PDB file of C-alpha atoms in Angstrom:
ATOM      1  CA  MET A   6       0.000   0.004  -0.006  1.00  0.00           C
ATOM      2  CA  ALA A   7       1.303   3.430  -0.904  1.00  0.00           C
ATOM      3  CA  ILE A   8       2.187   5.977   1.741  1.00  0.00           C
ATOM      4  CA  LYS A   9      -0.497   8.648   1.794  1.00  0.00           C
ATOM      5  CA  CYS A  10       0.295  12.287   2.139  1.00  0.00           C
ATOM      6  CA  GLN A  11      -1.870  15.337   2.698  1.00  0.00           C
ATOM      7  CA  HIS A  12      -0.818  17.763   0.015  1.00  0.00           C
ATOM      8  CA  ASP A  13      -2.238  20.798   1.869  1.00  0.00           C
ATOM      9  CA  PHE A  14      -1.245  19.396   5.252  1.00  0.00           C
ATOM     10  CA  ARG A  15      -0.550  21.141   8.527  1.00  0.00           C
ATOM     11  CA  LEU A  16       1.933  19.341  10.705  1.00  0.00           C
ATOM     12  CA  TYR A  17      -0.337  18.935  13.720  1.00  0.00           C
ATOM     13  CA  ASP A  18       1.723  15.874  14.715  1.00  0.00           C
ATOM     14  CA  PRO A  19       4.982  16.366  12.902  1.00  0.00           C
ATOM     15  CA  PHE A  20       7.351  14.093  14.784  1.00  0.00           C
ATOM     16  CA  PHE A  21       8.480  10.687  13.668  1.00  0.00           C
ATOM     17  CA  LYS A  22       7.747   8.968  16.943  1.00  0.00           C
ATOM     18  CA  GLN A  23       4.116  10.129  16.758  1.00  0.00           C
ATOM     19  CA  LYS A  24       3.529   9.015  13.177  1.00  0.00           C
ATOM     20  CA  SER A  25       2.678   5.593  11.929  1.00  0.00           C
ATOM     21  CA  LEU A  26       5.394   2.947  11.797  1.00  0.00           C
ATOM     22  CA  LYS A  27       4.968   2.707   8.016  1.00  0.00           C
ATOM     23  CA  TRP A  28       5.457   6.476   7.595  1.00  0.00           C
ATOM     24  CA  ARG A  29       8.519   6.441   9.848  1.00  0.00           C
ATOM     25  CA  CYS A  30      10.078   3.521   7.937  1.00  0.00           C
ATOM     26  CA  ALA A  31       9.402   5.203   4.623  1.00  0.00           C
ATOM     27  CA  SER A  32      10.844   8.489   5.843  1.00  0.00           C
ATOM     28  CA  TYR A  33      13.942   6.733   7.145  1.00  0.00           C
ATOM     29  CA  ALA A  34      14.413   5.146   3.686  1.00  0.00           C
ATOM     30  CA  VAL A  35      14.038   8.521   1.924  1.00  0.00           C
ATOM     31  CA  ILE A  36      16.442  10.336   4.264  1.00  0.00           C
ATOM     32  CA  SER A  37      19.011   7.543   4.065  1.00  0.00           C
ATOM     33  CA  SER A  38      18.758   7.415   0.262  1.00  0.00           C
ATOM     34  CA  ILE A  39      19.199  11.193  -0.006  1.00  0.00           C
ATOM     35  CA  ILE A  40      22.331  11.179   2.171  1.00  0.00           C
ATOM     36  CA  ALA A  41      23.763   8.192   0.247  1.00  0.00           C
ATOM     37  CA  PHE A  42      23.004   9.885  -3.087  1.00  0.00           C
ATOM     38  CA  GLY A  43      24.617  13.135  -1.993  1.00  0.00           C
ATOM     39  CA  ASN A  44      27.832  11.408  -0.895  1.00  0.00           C
ATOM     40  CA  LEU A  45      27.919   9.345  -4.085  1.00  0.00           C
ATOM     41  CA  ALA A  46      27.392  12.424  -6.303  1.00  0.00           C
ATOM     42  CA  LEU A  47      30.200  14.288  -4.668  1.00  0.00           C
ATOM     43  CA  TRP A  48      32.508  11.307  -4.836  1.00  0.00           C
ATOM     44  CA  LEU A  49      31.820  10.894  -8.574  1.00  0.00           C
ATOM     45  CA  TYR A  50      31.758  14.473  -9.726  1.00  0.00           C
ATOM     46  CA  ALA A  51      33.862  16.560  -7.314  1.00  0.00           C
ATOM     47  CA  SER A  52      37.627  16.127  -7.248  1.00  0.00           C
ATOM     48  CA  SER A  53      37.775  17.574  -3.744  1.00  0.00           C
ATOM     49  CA  ARG A  54      35.347  18.305  -0.919  1.00  0.00           C
ATOM     50  CA  GLN A  55      36.258  20.606   1.939  1.00  0.00           C
ATOM     51  CA  VAL A  56      34.242  21.160   5.124  1.00  0.00           C
ATOM     52  CA  LYS A  57      35.613  23.848   7.408  1.00  0.00           C
ATOM     53  CA  ASN A  58      34.529  23.577  11.091  1.00  0.00           C
ATOM     54  CA  GLY A  59      32.396  20.567  10.249  1.00  0.00           C
ATOM     55  CA  HIS A  60      32.793  19.321  13.822  1.00  0.00           C
ATOM     56  CA  ILE A  61      30.724  22.291  15.058  1.00  0.00           C
ATOM     57  CA  PHE A  62      27.904  21.369  12.669  1.00  0.00           C
ATOM     58  CA  GLN A  63      27.985  17.688  13.572  1.00  0.00           C
ATOM     59  CA  ASP A  64      28.121  18.352  17.326  1.00  0.00           C
ATOM     60  CA  LEU A  65      25.115  20.663  17.264  1.00  0.00           C
ATOM     61  CA  VAL A  66      23.064  18.243  15.170  1.00  0.00           C
ATOM     62  CA  MET A  67      23.899  15.085  17.053  1.00  0.00           C
ATOM     63  CA  ASN A  68      24.817  16.154  20.632  1.00  0.00           C
ATOM     64  CA  ARG A  69      22.912  19.334  21.540  1.00  0.00           C
ATOM     65  CA  PRO A  70      20.766  19.023  24.731  1.00  0.00           C
ATOM     66  CA  LYS A  71      17.316  17.495  24.430  1.00  0.00           C
ATOM     67  CA  GLY A  72      14.717  20.131  23.688  1.00  0.00           C
ATOM     68  CA  GLN A  73      17.225  22.650  22.346  1.00  0.00           C
ATOM     69  CA  PRO A  74      16.061  23.969  18.955  1.00  0.00           C
ATOM     70  CA  LEU A  75      18.562  24.513  16.133  1.00  0.00           C
ATOM     71  CA  ILE A  76      18.235  26.759  13.133  1.00  0.00           C
ATOM     72  CA  THR A  77      20.795  26.496  10.334  1.00  0.00           C
ATOM     73  CA  VAL A  78      20.850  29.251   7.680  1.00  0.00           C
ATOM     74  CA  SER A  79      22.792  29.253   4.432  1.00  0.00           C
ATOM     75  CA  ASN A  80      23.124  30.786   1.027  1.00  0.00           C
ATOM     76  CA  HIS A  81      21.191  29.120  -1.844  1.00  0.00           C
ATOM     77  CA  ASN A  82      23.115  28.853  -5.127  1.00  0.00           C
ATOM     78  CA  SER A  83      21.884  25.529  -6.540  1.00  0.00           C
ATOM     79  CA  THR A  84      18.849  23.283  -6.694  1.00  0.00           C
ATOM     80  CA  VAL A  85      20.899  20.537  -5.011  1.00  0.00           C
ATOM     81  CA  ASP A  86      22.035  22.646  -2.031  1.00  0.00           C
ATOM     82  CA  ASP A  87      19.710  20.956   0.414  1.00  0.00           C
ATOM     83  CA  PRO A  88      20.659  17.281  -0.106  1.00  0.00           C
ATOM     84  CA  LEU A  89      24.353  17.979  -0.657  1.00  0.00           C
ATOM     85  CA  LEU A  90      24.775  20.193   2.391  1.00  0.00           C
ATOM     86  CA  TRP A  91      23.962  17.304   4.701  1.00  0.00           C
ATOM     87  CA  THR A  92      26.927  15.300   3.340  1.00  0.00           C
ATOM     88  CA  ALA A  93      28.991  17.434   5.715  1.00  0.00           C
ATOM     89  CA  LEU A  94      27.481  15.250   8.519  1.00  0.00           C
ATOM     90  CA  GLY A  95      28.659  12.046   6.879  1.00  0.00           C
ATOM     91  CA  PHE A  96      26.393   9.072   7.670  1.00  0.00           C
ATOM     92  CA  SER A  97      26.065   9.851  11.382  1.00  0.00           C
ATOM     93  CA  VAL A  98      22.583  11.214  10.948  1.00  0.00           C
ATOM     94  CA  VAL A  99      21.465   8.004   9.223  1.00  0.00           C
ATOM     95  CA  ARG A 100      21.994   6.143  12.529  1.00  0.00           C
ATOM     96  CA  ASN A 101      19.575   8.581  14.175  1.00  0.00           C
ATOM     97  CA  PRO A 102      17.222  10.000  11.482  1.00  0.00           C
ATOM     98  CA  TRP A 103      15.024  11.647  14.121  1.00  0.00           C
ATOM     99  CA  ARG A 104      17.859  14.227  14.325  1.00  0.00           C
ATOM    100  CA  CYS A 105      17.563  15.104  10.658  1.00  0.00           C
ATOM    101  CA  ARG A 106      16.466  18.595   9.607  1.00  0.00           C
ATOM    102  CA  TRP A 107      13.138  19.986   8.614  1.00  0.00           C
ATOM    103  CA  SER A 108      13.240  22.470   5.752  1.00  0.00           C
ATOM    104  CA  LEU A 109      10.919  24.784   3.920  1.00  0.00           C
ATOM    105  CA  GLY A 110      10.272  24.168   0.254  1.00  0.00           C
ATOM    106  CA  ALA A 111       8.269  26.084  -2.363  1.00  0.00           C
ATOM    107  CA  LYS A 112       4.855  24.498  -2.608  1.00  0.00           C
ATOM    108  CA  GLU A 113       4.542  25.152  -6.368  1.00  0.00           C
ATOM    109  CA  VAL A 114       7.779  23.302  -6.960  1.00  0.00           C
ATOM    110  CA  CYS A 115       8.080  20.553  -4.330  1.00  0.00           C
ATOM    111  CA  PHE A 116       4.361  19.783  -3.888  1.00  0.00           C
ATOM    112  CA  SER A 117       3.080  20.270  -7.423  1.00  0.00           C
ATOM    113  CA  LYS A 118       2.288  16.569  -7.971  1.00  0.00           C
ATOM    114  CA  PRO A 119       1.109  13.841  -5.560  1.00  0.00           C
ATOM    115  CA  SER A 120       4.318  11.856  -6.087  1.00  0.00           C
ATOM    116  CA  HIS A 121       6.459  14.952  -5.387  1.00  0.00           C
ATOM    117  CA  ALA A 122       4.374  15.840  -2.351  1.00  0.00           C
ATOM    118  CA  THR A 123       4.770  12.349  -0.860  1.00  0.00           C
ATOM    119  CA  PHE A 124       8.533  12.315  -1.449  1.00  0.00           C
ATOM    120  CA  PHE A 125       9.160  15.744   0.058  1.00  0.00           C
ATOM    121  CA  GLU A 126       6.935  15.205   3.079  1.00  0.00           C
ATOM    122  CA  LEU A 127       8.796  11.958   3.803  1.00  0.00           C
ATOM    123  CA  GLY A 128      11.994  13.996   3.387  1.00  0.00           C
ATOM    124  CA  ARG A 129      10.767  16.413   6.095  1.00  0.00           C
ATOM    125  CA  VAL A 130       9.987  19.436   3.905  1.00  0.00           C
ATOM    126  CA  ILE A 131       7.279  21.936   4.833  1.00  0.00           C
ATOM    127  CA  PRO A 132       5.317  23.437   1.884  1.00  0.00           C
ATOM    128  CA  THR A 133       5.843  27.207   1.682  1.00  0.00           C
ATOM    129  CA  VAL A 134       3.701  29.528  -0.411  1.00  0.00           C
ATOM    130  CA  ARG A 135       5.844  32.218  -1.949  1.00  0.00           C
ATOM    131  CA  GLY A 136       4.282  35.630  -1.523  1.00  0.00           C
ATOM    132  CA  ASP A 137       2.196  34.700   1.545  1.00  0.00           C
ATOM    133  CA  GLY A 138       4.614  36.470   3.915  1.00  0.00           C
ATOM    134  CA  ILE A 139       6.068  35.527   7.256  1.00  0.00           C
ATOM    135  CA  HIS A 140       2.723  34.768   8.966  1.00  0.00           C
ATOM    136  CA  GLN A 141       1.797  31.817   6.775  1.00  0.00           C
ATOM    137  CA  GLU A 142       1.249  28.260   8.029  1.00  0.00           C
ATOM    138  CA  ALA A 143       4.730  27.100   6.935  1.00  0.00           C
ATOM    139  CA  VAL A 144       6.432  29.481   9.363  1.00  0.00           C
ATOM    140  CA  ASP A 145       3.953  28.608  12.089  1.00  0.00           C
ATOM    141  CA  GLU A 146       4.848  24.932  11.621  1.00  0.00           C
ATOM    142  CA  ALA A 147       8.586  25.667  11.666  1.00  0.00           C
ATOM    143  CA  ILE A 148       8.099  27.467  15.028  1.00  0.00           C
ATOM    144  CA  LEU A 149       6.079  24.506  16.345  1.00  0.00           C
ATOM    145  CA  LEU A 150       8.969  22.193  15.379  1.00  0.00           C
ATOM    146  CA  LEU A 151      11.516  24.440  17.011  1.00  0.00           C
ATOM    147  CA  ASN A 152       9.443  24.566  20.187  1.00  0.00           C
ATOM    148  CA  ARG A 153       9.797  20.820  20.390  1.00  0.00           C
ATOM    149  CA  GLY A 154      13.572  21.020  20.054  1.00  0.00           C
ATOM    150  CA  ASP A 155      13.914  20.088  16.390  1.00  0.00           C
ATOM    151  CA  TRP A 156      16.367  21.289  13.738  1.00  0.00           C
ATOM    152  CA  VAL A 157      15.032  23.552  10.961  1.00  0.00           C
ATOM    153  CA  HIS A 158      17.123  24.630   7.984  1.00  0.00           C
ATOM    154  CA  VAL A 159      16.273  27.891   6.198  1.00  0.00           C
ATOM    155  CA  PHE A 160      17.489  29.403   2.915  1.00  0.00           C
ATOM    156  CA  PRO A 161      16.720  33.070   3.816  1.00  0.00           C
ATOM    157  CA  GLU A 162      17.272  34.217   0.234  1.00  0.00           C
ATOM    158  CA  GLY A 163      13.978  32.485  -0.579  1.00  0.00           C
ATOM    159  CA  ARG A 164      15.027  31.133  -3.944  1.00  0.00           C
ATOM    160  CA  VAL A 165      18.108  30.002  -5.894  1.00  0.00           C
ATOM    161  CA  ASN A 166      20.588  32.846  -6.515  1.00  0.00           C
ATOM    162  CA  GLU A 167      21.186  32.727 -10.262  1.00  0.00           C
ATOM    163  CA  HIS A 168      24.216  35.009 -10.009  1.00  0.00           C
ATOM    164  CA  PRO A 169      26.052  34.053  -6.766  1.00  0.00           C
ATOM    165  CA  LYS A 170      29.293  35.761  -7.817  1.00  0.00           C
ATOM    166  CA  THR A 171      27.569  39.130  -7.434  1.00  0.00           C
ATOM    167  CA  GLY A 172      26.769  38.467  -3.780  1.00  0.00           C
ATOM    168  CA  LEU A 173      23.858  37.364  -1.610  1.00  0.00           C
ATOM    169  CA  LEU A 174      20.233  38.134  -2.398  1.00  0.00           C
ATOM    170  CA  PRO A 175      18.174  40.064   0.178  1.00  0.00           C
ATOM    171  CA  PHE A 176      17.125  37.884   3.114  1.00  0.00           C
ATOM    172  CA  ARG A 177      13.451  37.269   3.910  1.00  0.00           C
ATOM    173  CA  TRP A 178      12.201  38.013   7.398  1.00  0.00           C
ATOM    174  CA  GLY A 179      10.667  34.562   8.096  1.00  0.00           C
ATOM    175  CA  VAL A 180      13.809  33.367   9.787  1.00  0.00           C
ATOM    176  CA  GLY A 181      13.737  36.456  12.010  1.00  0.00           C
ATOM    177  CA  ARG A 182      10.254  35.561  13.166  1.00  0.00           C
ATOM    178  CA  MET A 183      11.348  31.949  13.880  1.00  0.00           C
ATOM    179  CA  ILE A 184      14.198  33.199  16.051  1.00  0.00           C
ATOM    180  CA  MET A 185      11.960  35.674  17.880  1.00  0.00           C
ATOM    181  CA  GLU A 186       9.064  33.292  18.603  1.00  0.00           C
ATOM    182  CA  SER A 187      10.607  29.868  19.205  1.00  0.00           C
ATOM    183  CA  ASN A 188      10.642  28.832  22.847  1.00  0.00           C
ATOM    184  CA  PRO A 189      13.252  28.109  24.092  1.00  0.00           C
ATOM    185  CA  PRO A 190      15.430  30.408  22.003  1.00  0.00           C
ATOM    186  CA  PRO A 191      17.244  28.508  19.290  1.00  0.00           C
ATOM    187  CA  ILE A 192      20.915  28.061  18.527  1.00  0.00           C
ATOM    188  CA  VAL A 193      21.524  29.637  15.085  1.00  0.00           C
ATOM    189  CA  LEU A 194      24.321  28.302  12.893  1.00  0.00           C
ATOM    190  CA  PRO A 195      25.345  30.209   9.701  1.00  0.00           C
ATOM    191  CA  ILE A 196      26.785  28.201   6.795  1.00  0.00           C
ATOM    192  CA  TYR A 197      28.189  29.163   3.403  1.00  0.00           C
ATOM    193  CA  MET A 198      28.346  26.765   0.440  1.00  0.00           C
ATOM    194  CA  HIS A 199      30.577  27.127  -2.620  1.00  0.00           C
ATOM    195  CA  GLY A 200      30.779  25.089  -5.810  1.00  0.00           C
ATOM    196  CA  PHE A 201      27.360  23.407  -5.872  1.00  0.00           C
ATOM    197  CA  GLU A 202      26.188  25.845  -8.484  1.00  0.00           C
ATOM    198  CA  ASP A 203      28.855  24.445 -10.823  1.00  0.00           C
ATOM    199  CA  LEU A 204      27.989  20.845 -10.044  1.00  0.00           C
ATOM    200  CA  VAL A 205      24.334  21.173 -11.159  1.00  0.00           C
ATOM    201  CA  PRO A 206      23.667  24.487 -12.984  1.00  0.00           C
ATOM    202  CA  PHE A 207      20.423  26.363 -12.460  1.00  0.00           C
ATOM    203  CA  ARG A 208      19.663  26.421 -16.200  1.00  0.00           C
ATOM    204  CA  ALA A 209      19.095  23.478 -18.509  1.00  0.00           C
ATOM    205  CA  PRO A 210      20.663  21.044 -19.198  1.00  0.00           C
ATOM    206  CA  TYR A 211      20.570  19.966 -15.529  1.00  0.00           C
ATOM    207  CA  TYR A 212      22.929  16.999 -15.610  1.00  0.00           C
ATOM    208  CA  PRO A 213      25.873  17.063 -13.191  1.00  0.00           C
ATOM    209  CA  ARG A 214      29.238  18.425 -14.280  1.00  0.00           C
ATOM    210  CA  PHE A 215      32.681  17.366 -13.134  1.00  0.00           C
ATOM    211  CA  ILE A 216      34.144  20.057 -10.942  1.00  0.00           C
ATOM    212  CA  ASP A 217      37.379  20.557  -8.988  1.00  0.00           C
ATOM    213  CA  LEU A 218      36.020  21.574  -5.575  1.00  0.00           C
ATOM    214  CA  VAL A 219      32.964  22.020  -3.360  1.00  0.00           C
ATOM    215  CA  ARG A 220      33.349  23.812  -0.088  1.00  0.00           C
ATOM    216  CA  ILE A 221      31.157  24.110   3.011  1.00  0.00           C
ATOM    217  CA  THR A 222      32.223  26.757   5.555  1.00  0.00           C
ATOM    218  CA  VAL A 223      30.496  26.491   8.973  1.00  0.00           C
ATOM    219  CA  GLY A 224      30.435  29.642  11.145  1.00  0.00           C
ATOM    220  CA  ASP A 225      30.265  30.136  14.858  1.00  0.00           C
ATOM    221  CA  PRO A 226      26.970  29.290  16.637  1.00  0.00           C
ATOM    222  CA  LEU A 227      24.828  32.319  17.560  1.00  0.00           C
ATOM    223  CA  ASP A 228      22.653  32.514  20.703  1.00  0.00           C
ATOM    224  CA  GLY A 229      19.059  33.150  19.696  1.00  0.00           C
ATOM    225  CA  GLN A 230      18.311  35.060  22.914  1.00  0.00           C
ATOM    226  CA  GLU A 231      21.314  37.295  22.329  1.00  0.00           C
ATOM    227  CA  LEU A 232      20.139  37.952  18.719  1.00  0.00           C
ATOM    228  CA  ARG A 233      16.721  39.022  20.065  1.00  0.00           C
ATOM    229  CA  THR A 234      18.190  41.574  22.454  1.00  0.00           C
ATOM    230  CA  ARG A 235      21.161  42.847  20.384  1.00  0.00           C
ATOM    231  CA  GLY A 236      20.862  46.511  19.524  1.00  0.00           C
ATOM    232  CA  PRO A 237      18.519  49.183  20.901  1.00  0.00           C
ATOM    233  CA  PHE A 238      15.363  47.999  22.722  1.00  0.00           C
ATOM    234  CA  THR A 239      12.099  48.372  20.760  1.00  0.00           C
ATOM    235  CA  TYR A 240       8.554  47.110  20.932  1.00  0.00           C
ATOM    236  CA  ASP A 241       8.395  47.097  17.152  1.00  0.00           C
ATOM    237  CA  LYS A 242       8.538  43.427  16.109  1.00  0.00           C
ATOM    238  CA  ARG A 243       9.070  44.351  12.490  1.00  0.00           C
ATOM    239  CA  PHE A 244      12.190  46.262  13.352  1.00  0.00           C
ATOM    240  CA  THR A 245      13.514  43.408  15.505  1.00  0.00           C
ATOM    241  CA  ARG A 246      12.852  40.820  12.792  1.00  0.00           C
ATOM    242  CA  SER A 247      14.608  43.022  10.234  1.00  0.00           C
ATOM    243  CA  ARG A 248      17.570  43.578  12.553  1.00  0.00           C
ATOM    244  CA  ILE A 249      17.998  39.823  13.244  1.00  0.00           C
ATOM    245  CA  THR A 250      17.754  39.028   9.556  1.00  0.00           C
ATOM    246  CA  ASN A 251      20.355  41.649   8.674  1.00  0.00           C
ATOM    247  CA  ILE A 252      22.682  40.228  11.326  1.00  0.00           C
ATOM    248  CA  LEU A 253      22.389  36.747   9.725  1.00  0.00           C
ATOM    249  CA  ARG A 254      23.005  38.155   6.270  1.00  0.00           C
ATOM    250  CA  LYS A 255      26.212  39.854   7.495  1.00  0.00           C
ATOM    251  CA  GLN A 256      27.338  36.596   9.123  1.00  0.00           C
ATOM    252  CA  ILE A 257      26.915  34.619   5.903  1.00  0.00           C
ATOM    253  CA  ASP A 258      28.505  37.362   3.862  1.00  0.00           C
ATOM    254  CA  GLN A 259      31.545  37.171   6.172  1.00  0.00           C
ATOM    255  CA  LEU A 260      31.677  33.403   5.586  1.00  0.00           C
ATOM    256  CA  ARG A 261      31.534  34.062   1.861  1.00  0.00           C
ATOM    257  CA  ALA A 262      34.507  36.431   2.109  1.00  0.00           C
ATOM    258  CA  GLU A 263      36.344  33.910   4.280  1.00  0.00           C
ATOM    259  CA  THR A 264      35.664  31.154   1.755  1.00  0.00           C
ATOM    260  CA  ILE A 265      36.977  33.247  -1.113  1.00  0.00           C
ATOM    261  CA  LYS A 266      40.079  34.083   0.847  1.00  0.00           C
ATOM    262  CA  ASP A 267      40.706  30.462   1.847  1.00  0.00           C
ATOM    263  CA  LEU A 268      40.378  29.291  -1.742  1.00  0.00           C
ATOM    264  CA  LYS A 269      43.117  31.692  -2.742  1.00  0.00           C
ATOM    265  CA  GLU A 270      45.240  30.672   0.272  1.00  0.00           C
ATOM    266  CA  PRO A 271      44.468  26.967   0.972  1.00  0.00           C
ATOM    267  CA  ILE A 272      44.368  25.943   4.650  1.00  0.00           C
ATOM    268  CA  SER A 273      43.830  22.634   6.391  1.00  0.00           C
ATOM    269  CA  MET A 274      40.213  21.676   6.989  1.00  0.00           C
ATOM    270  CA  LYS A 275      38.745  20.285  10.194  1.00  0.00           C
TER     271      LYS A 275
END
């Protein structure tokens, strides 16, 4: 019997342990397959893979205290950013798939067909409606997940950056709302990715190319409570969301500059 999925679902009961055994097994298979595919793709097509400060990323995903929410934020240069980013964790998350991330995906792309909707729900993707703003159901669900101590990944640019060499796109405020409203405050981890846009280009043909290097640069963890209170006090939530989002954009832009510098002056990776 096929796994059924609600295509306009709300995640009233979004956690693996509270879903059916069949759903949990299918989701485990999807997550494991995605991680295996990502590692195989990089092994076949990338001459070198570098992960700077990967131990920080892995420790926060696998060893943070129970109930502590985690938000990872990164640039978005390629349609394969999401599956390939998690290769930085190796296969450790496969042994404990309940630790795997939730992510937000465009509903008109990821949930356009029943087969797509089933696959992406099993892969822990929340359907997001572009243009519906930061108070839509997808952001509500992400906050619910964070309140339970889960990990949510966000691409604040909101879409693939077709011209990454010119810099980051403006960041959307949804991630600012997540940081403001999740309880307890989340740990926020900025990440910058380089080279995935050359592996699978944004424009057709979409087949993988052989490339010399992909690089993942992990920044320092940020305290969500400190992000909320940094800067002058204000009751204006819009101002606070904007300020938090701008801080994150500066953090990832610094990682971008660091990555460019390191590629010119190679250093050892950890």
